[in-house]
Amino acid sequence: MDSRQMAICGIGAVTGYGWGRELLWDGLTSGKPAAGLESGYGPQPDEPGWVAKVTDGGHPMDGPSRFARAMRAAAREAIADAGERGWQPGKRVGLLHAVVLGEVDLWRQFYLDRGGDVRPREYLGLMPSTPMSTFMQEYGFHGPAMNVSAMCASGNAGLLTAKAWLDAGIVDDVVFVATDISATPENVRHFVRLGVAVTDTEPLEACRPFQEGSLGFLMGEASVAFVLSRNAVRPYALTLGGAMSHDGYHVTSVDPDLGQVRGCFRDALANAGVPASAIRYLNAHGPGTKQCDTAEAAILEQEFGPEAGVYSVKPLTGHCQGAASAVEVSVAALGYDRGFVPAPIRVAPGHPQLLTGRVPVGDGLTAKSSLGMGGHNSVVVLAPPA
């Protein structure tokens, strides 16, 4: 393997489809959205609404919250998967955890239900360092451990940070987890008020990236983990490179001149050492909002050829916020391993390069873009294993 490349050696996932990587893949290939009607998420507080929540599960010893349990479950699954595929950890294994809002459920209880009166041990469970610390203890890892946060682009940010660690020789391997279990009724309601999230319309009708009539996205939750290394035997995919930038323009809107977004794509290709003509799949941020879909469609048309197809799995998984791009990277990596991309079915007239249904995956490269709220631009370039 080229010394600049980073292999995705193992994958673990907890999503609205259930606790496990195969449940995610089976859900995607079924074409049925993960979202269900949940009490309290509708237009009125007493009405149901559509959201792709992670159900209760995991190991009770991992803590009282879905957040800590999901993080540990996804990471364990990724490590076990990597081991089955021939990976052996080096001396310095680092941990990266992509987190935006963290322990929402426990903080909610801390303030609203318990008035701040909790035992010291319970209070420590609220800290973002606690699940990381207990995870490092469980496996005896001693490399660096830290959080990364770049809103919806946090998954890509984590991959690029892991690659920087490997490039610098700081670590031999990285376990990277992106967790967002923050879809409380209060949080979802504010995204609806911002005009980007939808809860009162069925998923495939509401979220139609690159198609006519899209209303926005449904909220989702997830924790997705990867084992990242250059010591790979049978990897799912290779990370060739990538880039990040910031619009410096607005707290929610994309700069309409697209200068920074376009520059991020070009920088990512240069960092990966590949031409735009090598990209066959744009695994888009694709939230189904007008400004983001318009921006990525313009990039697709202006920077890539007509041979490149575009898709977004947000109609199926929901928009998993800080874990979104990690969910979507896992789909691309599993797609290379299994020979096809499970793109959502087209339901309305749309972009001529939009992929629909099961799309066979060849040896072409994937550009995974993620445009985080506040101006975070990110692109990662993925390739099938050699």
Coordinates of C-alpha atoms in Angstrom, one line a residue:
M1 CA 0.0 0.0 0.0
D2 CA 1.2 3.5 -0.9
S3 CA 2.7 5.2 2.2
R4 CA 0.3 8.2 1.7
Q5 CA -2.8 6.0 1.8
M6 CA -4.8 5.1 4.9
A7 CA -6.9 1.9 4.9
I8 CA -10.3 1.4 6.4
C9 CA -9.7 -1.9 8.1
G10 CA -12.9 -2.4 10.2
I11 CA -16.3 -0.8 10.5
G12 CA -18.9 -0.7 13.3
A13 CA -22.3 1.0 13.3
V14 CA -25.2 1.8 15.4
T15 CA -27.9 3.7 13.5
G16 CA -31.7 4.1 13.2
Y17 CA -31.6 0.6 11.5
G18 CA -30.3 -1.0 14.7
W19 CA -27.2 -2.0 16.6
G20 CA -24.8 -3.4 14.1
R21 CA -23.1 -2.9 10.7
E22 CA -25.1 -5.5 8.9
L23 CA -28.4 -4.0 10.1
L24 CA -27.3 -0.7 8.5
W25 CA -26.4 -2.4 5.3
D26 CA -29.5 -4.5 5.2
G27 CA -31.6 -1.5 5.9
L28 CA -30.0 0.5 3.1
T29 CA -30.3 -2.3 0.6
S30 CA -34.0 -2.7 1.4
G31 CA -34.5 0.9 0.3
K32 CA -36.7 1.5 3.3
P33 CA -35.9 4.6 5.5
A34 CA -34.7 4.1 9.0
A35 CA -37.1 6.8 10.3
G36 CA -40.3 5.9 12.1
L37 CA -43.1 7.9 13.7
E38 CA -42.0 8.9 17.2
S39 CA -44.2 10.5 19.9
G40 CA -43.5 14.2 20.6
Y41 CA -41.8 15.1 17.3
G42 CA -44.7 16.4 15.3
P43 CA -45.8 19.9 14.6
Q44 CA -47.4 20.0 18.0
P45 CA -45.7 18.5 21.1
D46 CA -48.4 15.9 21.5
E47 CA -48.2 14.7 17.9
P48 CA -45.9 12.1 16.4
G49 CA -43.2 12.9 13.8
W50 CA -40.7 11.2 11.6
V51 CA -37.2 10.7 13.0
A52 CA -34.5 8.0 12.7
K53 CA -33.6 7.5 16.3
V54 CA -31.3 4.9 17.8
T55 CA -33.2 2.6 20.0
D56 CA -32.2 1.5 23.5
G57 CA -29.6 -1.2 23.5
G58 CA -25.9 -1.9 24.1
H59 CA -24.3 -3.1 27.3
P60 CA -25.5 -1.7 30.6
M61 CA -21.9 -1.7 31.9
D62 CA -21.0 1.0 29.3
G63 CA -23.1 3.6 31.1
P64 CA -26.7 4.7 31.5
S65 CA -27.0 6.5 28.2
R66 CA -27.5 5.6 24.6
F67 CA -24.6 7.9 23.7
A68 CA -21.9 6.0 25.7
R69 CA -23.3 2.6 24.9
A70 CA -23.5 3.3 21.1
M71 CA -20.0 4.7 21.0
R72 CA -18.5 1.7 22.7
A73 CA -20.6 -0.8 20.7
A74 CA -19.6 0.7 17.4
A75 CA -16.0 0.9 18.4
R76 CA -15.9 -2.7 19.6
E77 CA -17.6 -3.9 16.4
A78 CA -15.1 -2.1 14.3
I79 CA -12.1 -3.6 16.2
A80 CA -13.5 -7.1 16.0
D81 CA -14.3 -6.7 12.3
A82 CA -10.7 -5.4 11.6
G83 CA -9.3 -8.3 13.5
E84 CA -11.3 -10.8 11.5
R85 CA -10.0 -9.1 8.3
G86 CA -6.3 -9.6 9.4
W87 CA -5.5 -6.3 11.2
Q88 CA -3.2 -6.4 14.3
P89 CA -2.8 -3.3 16.4
G90 CA 0.6 -1.6 16.6
K91 CA 2.2 -0.2 19.7
R92 CA 0.6 3.2 19.5
V93 CA -3.2 3.1 18.9
G94 CA -4.9 6.4 19.0
L95 CA -8.6 7.3 19.5
L96 CA -10.5 10.0 17.9
H97 CA -14.1 10.7 18.8
A98 CA -16.2 13.1 16.6
V99 CA -18.7 14.8 18.9
V100 CA -20.9 17.9 18.5
L101 CA -23.5 17.9 21.2
G102 CA -22.4 14.9 23.3
E103 CA -24.4 13.5 26.2
V104 CA -27.7 15.2 25.4
D105 CA -29.9 12.7 27.2
L106 CA -27.9 12.8 30.4
W107 CA -27.5 16.6 30.5
R108 CA -31.2 16.9 29.9
Q109 CA -31.9 14.7 32.9
F110 CA -29.2 16.5 34.9
Y111 CA -30.9 19.9 34.6
L112 CA -34.6 19.1 34.1
D113 CA -35.2 15.9 36.1
R114 CA -32.6 15.9 38.8
G115 CA -31.8 19.6 39.4
G116 CA -28.1 19.0 39.2
D117 CA -28.2 16.7 42.2
V118 CA -26.2 13.6 41.0
R119 CA -23.4 11.5 42.5
P120 CA -19.8 12.4 41.5
R121 CA -19.6 9.1 39.4
E122 CA -22.8 10.0 37.5
Y123 CA -21.5 13.6 36.9
L124 CA -18.2 12.1 35.5
G125 CA -20.4 10.2 33.0
L126 CA -21.5 13.5 31.5
M127 CA -17.9 14.4 30.5
P128 CA -16.9 13.6 26.9
S129 CA -13.6 12.2 28.2
T130 CA -15.3 9.4 30.2
P131 CA -16.4 7.0 27.4
M132 CA -13.0 7.6 25.7
S133 CA -11.1 6.9 28.9
T134 CA -13.0 3.7 29.7
F135 CA -12.5 2.6 26.1
M136 CA -8.8 3.1 26.1
Q137 CA -8.6 1.2 29.4
E138 CA -10.6 -1.7 28.0
Y139 CA -8.2 -2.3 25.1
G140 CA -5.0 -1.1 26.7
F141 CA -4.4 1.5 24.1
H142 CA -2.0 4.4 25.0
G143 CA -1.9 6.6 21.9
P144 CA -3.4 10.1 21.8
A145 CA -7.1 10.4 22.5
M146 CA -9.1 13.4 21.6
N147 CA -12.4 14.8 20.3
V148 CA -12.9 16.5 17.0
S149 CA -15.9 18.7 16.1
A150 CA -16.8 20.4 12.8
M151 CA -20.6 20.2 12.9
C152 CA -22.0 18.0 10.1
A153 CA -18.4 17.7 8.7
S154 CA -17.1 16.0 11.8
G155 CA -16.8 12.6 10.3
N156 CA -14.6 13.8 7.4
A157 CA -12.7 15.9 9.9
G158 CA -11.9 12.8 12.0
L159 CA -10.7 10.9 9.0
L160 CA -8.4 13.7 7.9
T161 CA -7.1 14.1 11.5
A162 CA -6.4 10.3 11.7
K163 CA -4.5 10.5 8.4
A164 CA -2.5 13.5 9.7
W165 CA -1.5 11.5 12.8
L166 CA -0.4 8.5 10.6
D167 CA 1.4 10.8 8.2
A168 CA 3.3 12.4 11.1
G169 CA 4.2 9.1 12.6
I170 CA 2.4 9.9 15.9
V171 CA 0.4 6.7 15.8
D172 CA 0.5 3.2 14.2
D173 CA -3.3 2.9 14.1
V174 CA -6.4 4.9 14.9
V175 CA -9.8 3.9 16.1
F176 CA -12.1 6.7 15.0
V177 CA -15.7 7.0 16.2
A178 CA -18.3 9.6 15.3
T179 CA -21.3 9.7 17.6
D180 CA -24.4 11.9 17.5
I181 CA -27.4 10.8 19.7
S182 CA -28.9 14.3 20.0
A183 CA -32.3 14.0 18.3
T184 CA -34.4 15.1 21.3
P185 CA -37.7 16.8 20.6
E186 CA -36.3 20.2 21.5
N187 CA -33.3 19.9 19.2
V188 CA -35.3 18.6 16.3
R189 CA -38.0 21.3 16.7
H190 CA -35.3 24.0 16.3
F191 CA -34.0 22.5 13.1
V192 CA -37.6 22.5 11.8
R193 CA -37.9 26.2 12.8
L194 CA -34.7 26.9 10.9
G195 CA -36.5 25.6 7.8
V196 CA -34.2 22.7 7.1
A197 CA -35.7 19.7 8.9
V198 CA -39.0 18.0 8.3
T199 CA -41.0 15.7 10.7
D200 CA -44.5 15.8 9.3
T201 CA -43.9 14.1 5.9
E202 CA -42.8 10.6 5.1
P203 CA -39.0 10.3 4.5
L204 CA -38.8 9.7 0.8
E205 CA -41.4 12.4 0.1
A206 CA -39.7 14.9 2.3
C207 CA -36.0 14.4 1.6
R208 CA -35.2 14.2 -2.1
P209 CA -31.6 15.3 -2.7
F210 CA -31.0 16.5 -6.2
Q211 CA -34.7 16.0 -7.1
E212 CA -37.7 18.3 -7.5
G213 CA -39.9 18.9 -4.5
S214 CA -37.4 18.2 -1.7
L215 CA -38.4 19.8 1.6
G216 CA -35.2 19.2 3.6
F217 CA -34.0 16.4 5.8
L218 CA -35.3 14.1 8.5
M219 CA -33.2 14.0 11.7
G220 CA -31.2 10.9 12.5
E221 CA -28.9 9.5 15.1
A222 CA -25.8 7.2 14.8
S223 CA -22.5 6.1 16.1
V224 CA -20.1 4.8 13.4
A225 CA -16.5 3.6 14.0
F226 CA -13.6 2.8 11.8
V227 CA -10.2 1.1 12.4
L228 CA -7.7 3.1 10.3
S229 CA -4.2 1.9 9.6
R230 CA -1.5 1.3 7.0
N231 CA -1.1 -2.2 8.5
A232 CA -4.0 -3.6 6.4
V233 CA -4.5 -7.1 5.1
R234 CA -8.0 -7.0 3.7
P235 CA -9.3 -3.4 3.9
Y236 CA -12.7 -2.2 2.8
A237 CA -11.4 1.0 1.1
L238 CA -8.4 3.4 1.0
T239 CA -8.4 7.0 2.0
L240 CA -6.2 8.7 -0.5
G241 CA -6.4 12.2 0.9
G242 CA -8.7 15.2 1.4
A243 CA -9.1 18.8 2.5
M244 CA -11.1 21.1 4.7
S245 CA -11.9 24.8 4.5
H246 CA -14.3 27.4 5.9
D247 CA -16.6 29.8 4.1
G248 CA -16.2 32.5 6.7
Y249 CA -19.5 33.8 5.5
H250 CA -22.6 32.9 7.6
V251 CA -23.7 30.8 10.6
T252 CA -26.0 28.6 8.5
S253 CA -25.8 29.6 4.8
V254 CA -23.3 28.5 2.1
D255 CA -21.5 31.3 0.4
P256 CA -23.3 31.5 -2.9
D257 CA -20.1 32.2 -4.9
L258 CA -18.9 28.7 -3.9
G259 CA -15.3 29.8 -3.9
Q260 CA -14.3 28.0 -0.7
V261 CA -16.4 24.9 -1.5
R262 CA -14.9 24.6 -4.9
G263 CA -11.4 25.2 -3.5
C264 CA -11.9 22.5 -1.0
F265 CA -12.8 20.0 -3.7
R266 CA -9.7 21.0 -5.7
D267 CA -7.5 20.9 -2.7
A268 CA -8.8 17.4 -1.8
L269 CA -8.0 16.1 -5.3
A270 CA -4.5 17.6 -5.2
N271 CA -3.9 16.2 -1.7
A272 CA -5.0 12.7 -2.9
G273 CA -2.9 13.1 -6.1
V274 CA -5.7 12.3 -8.5
P275 CA -7.4 14.2 -11.3
A276 CA -11.0 15.1 -11.3
S277 CA -11.6 12.7 -14.2
A278 CA -10.8 9.8 -11.9
I279 CA -13.9 10.5 -9.7
R280 CA -16.8 8.3 -10.6
Y281 CA -19.0 8.7 -7.5
L282 CA -19.9 11.9 -5.6
N283 CA -21.1 10.6 -2.2
A284 CA -22.7 14.0 -1.4
H285 CA -23.6 15.8 1.7
G286 CA -27.0 15.9 0.0
P287 CA -29.4 17.0 2.8
G288 CA -32.2 17.8 0.4
T289 CA -32.1 21.5 1.2
K290 CA -32.1 23.9 -1.8
Q291 CA -28.8 25.7 -1.1
C292 CA -26.7 22.6 -0.3
D293 CA -28.0 20.5 -3.2
T294 CA -27.6 23.5 -5.6
A295 CA -24.0 24.0 -4.4
E296 CA -23.0 20.3 -4.8
A297 CA -24.8 20.0 -8.2
A298 CA -22.8 23.0 -9.4
I299 CA -19.6 21.4 -8.3
L300 CA -20.5 18.1 -9.9
E301 CA -21.2 19.8 -13.2
Q302 CA -18.3 22.2 -13.2
E303 CA -15.5 20.1 -11.7
F304 CA -16.3 16.6 -12.7
G305 CA -17.3 14.9 -15.9
P306 CA -20.7 13.5 -17.0
E307 CA -19.4 10.1 -16.1
A308 CA -19.5 10.9 -12.3
G309 CA -22.7 9.9 -10.5
V310 CA -24.0 11.5 -7.4
Y311 CA -26.0 10.1 -4.5
S312 CA -26.9 10.8 -0.9
V313 CA -28.2 8.3 1.6
K314 CA -29.8 10.8 3.9
P315 CA -33.3 9.9 2.7
L316 CA -32.7 6.5 4.2
T317 CA -30.5 7.1 7.3
G318 CA -31.7 10.6 8.1
H319 CA -29.3 13.4 8.7
C320 CA -27.2 12.1 11.6
Q321 CA -25.6 15.5 12.3
G322 CA -22.1 15.1 13.8
A323 CA -22.0 11.4 12.7
A324 CA -23.5 12.0 9.2
S325 CA -20.4 11.9 7.1
A326 CA -19.1 8.9 9.0
V327 CA -22.3 7.0 8.2
E328 CA -21.9 8.0 4.6
V329 CA -18.2 7.0 4.4
S330 CA -19.2 3.6 5.8
V331 CA -21.7 3.2 3.0
A332 CA -19.0 4.0 0.3
A333 CA -16.5 1.6 2.0
L334 CA -19.1 -1.2 2.3
G335 CA -20.1 -0.6 -1.3
Y336 CA -16.6 -1.2 -2.5
D337 CA -16.5 -4.4 -0.5
R338 CA -19.8 -5.7 -1.7
G339 CA -19.9 -4.5 -5.2
F340 CA -22.7 -1.9 -5.3
V341 CA -23.9 1.3 -3.8
P342 CA -27.4 1.2 -2.3
A343 CA -28.6 4.6 -3.5
P344 CA -32.1 5.7 -2.5
I345 CA -34.7 5.2 -5.3
R346 CA -35.4 8.4 -7.3
V347 CA -39.0 9.5 -6.6
A348 CA -39.2 12.7 -8.7
P349 CA -37.6 14.3 -11.6
G350 CA -34.0 15.2 -10.7
H351 CA -30.4 15.7 -11.8
P352 CA -29.4 13.5 -14.8
Q353 CA -26.3 12.2 -12.9
L354 CA -28.3 11.1 -9.9
L355 CA -27.8 7.4 -9.1
T356 CA -30.9 5.4 -8.1
G357 CA -31.3 2.0 -6.6
R358 CA -28.5 -0.6 -6.5
V359 CA -25.6 0.8 -8.6
P360 CA -22.7 -1.6 -9.4
V361 CA -19.4 -0.1 -8.2
G362 CA -16.3 -0.5 -10.3
D363 CA -12.8 0.7 -9.6
G364 CA -13.6 4.4 -9.8
L365 CA -12.8 6.8 -7.0
T366 CA -15.3 8.4 -4.6
A367 CA -15.3 12.0 -3.5
K368 CA -17.2 12.2 -0.1
S369 CA -18.2 15.8 0.6
S370 CA -19.7 17.1 3.8
L371 CA -20.8 20.7 4.2
G372 CA -21.2 21.4 7.9
M373 CA -23.4 24.2 9.3
G374 CA -21.5 27.4 9.9
G375 CA -19.3 27.1 6.8
H376 CA -17.3 23.9 7.4
N377 CA -16.3 22.4 4.0
S378 CA -14.8 19.0 3.7
V379 CA -14.0 16.4 1.0
V380 CA -12.3 13.0 1.4
V381 CA -11.2 10.9 -1.6
L382 CA -11.8 7.2 -1.3
A383 CA -10.6 4.3 -3.4
P384 CA -11.3 0.6 -3.6
P385 CA -8.5 -1.6 -2.2
A386 CA -5.8 -2.4 -4.7

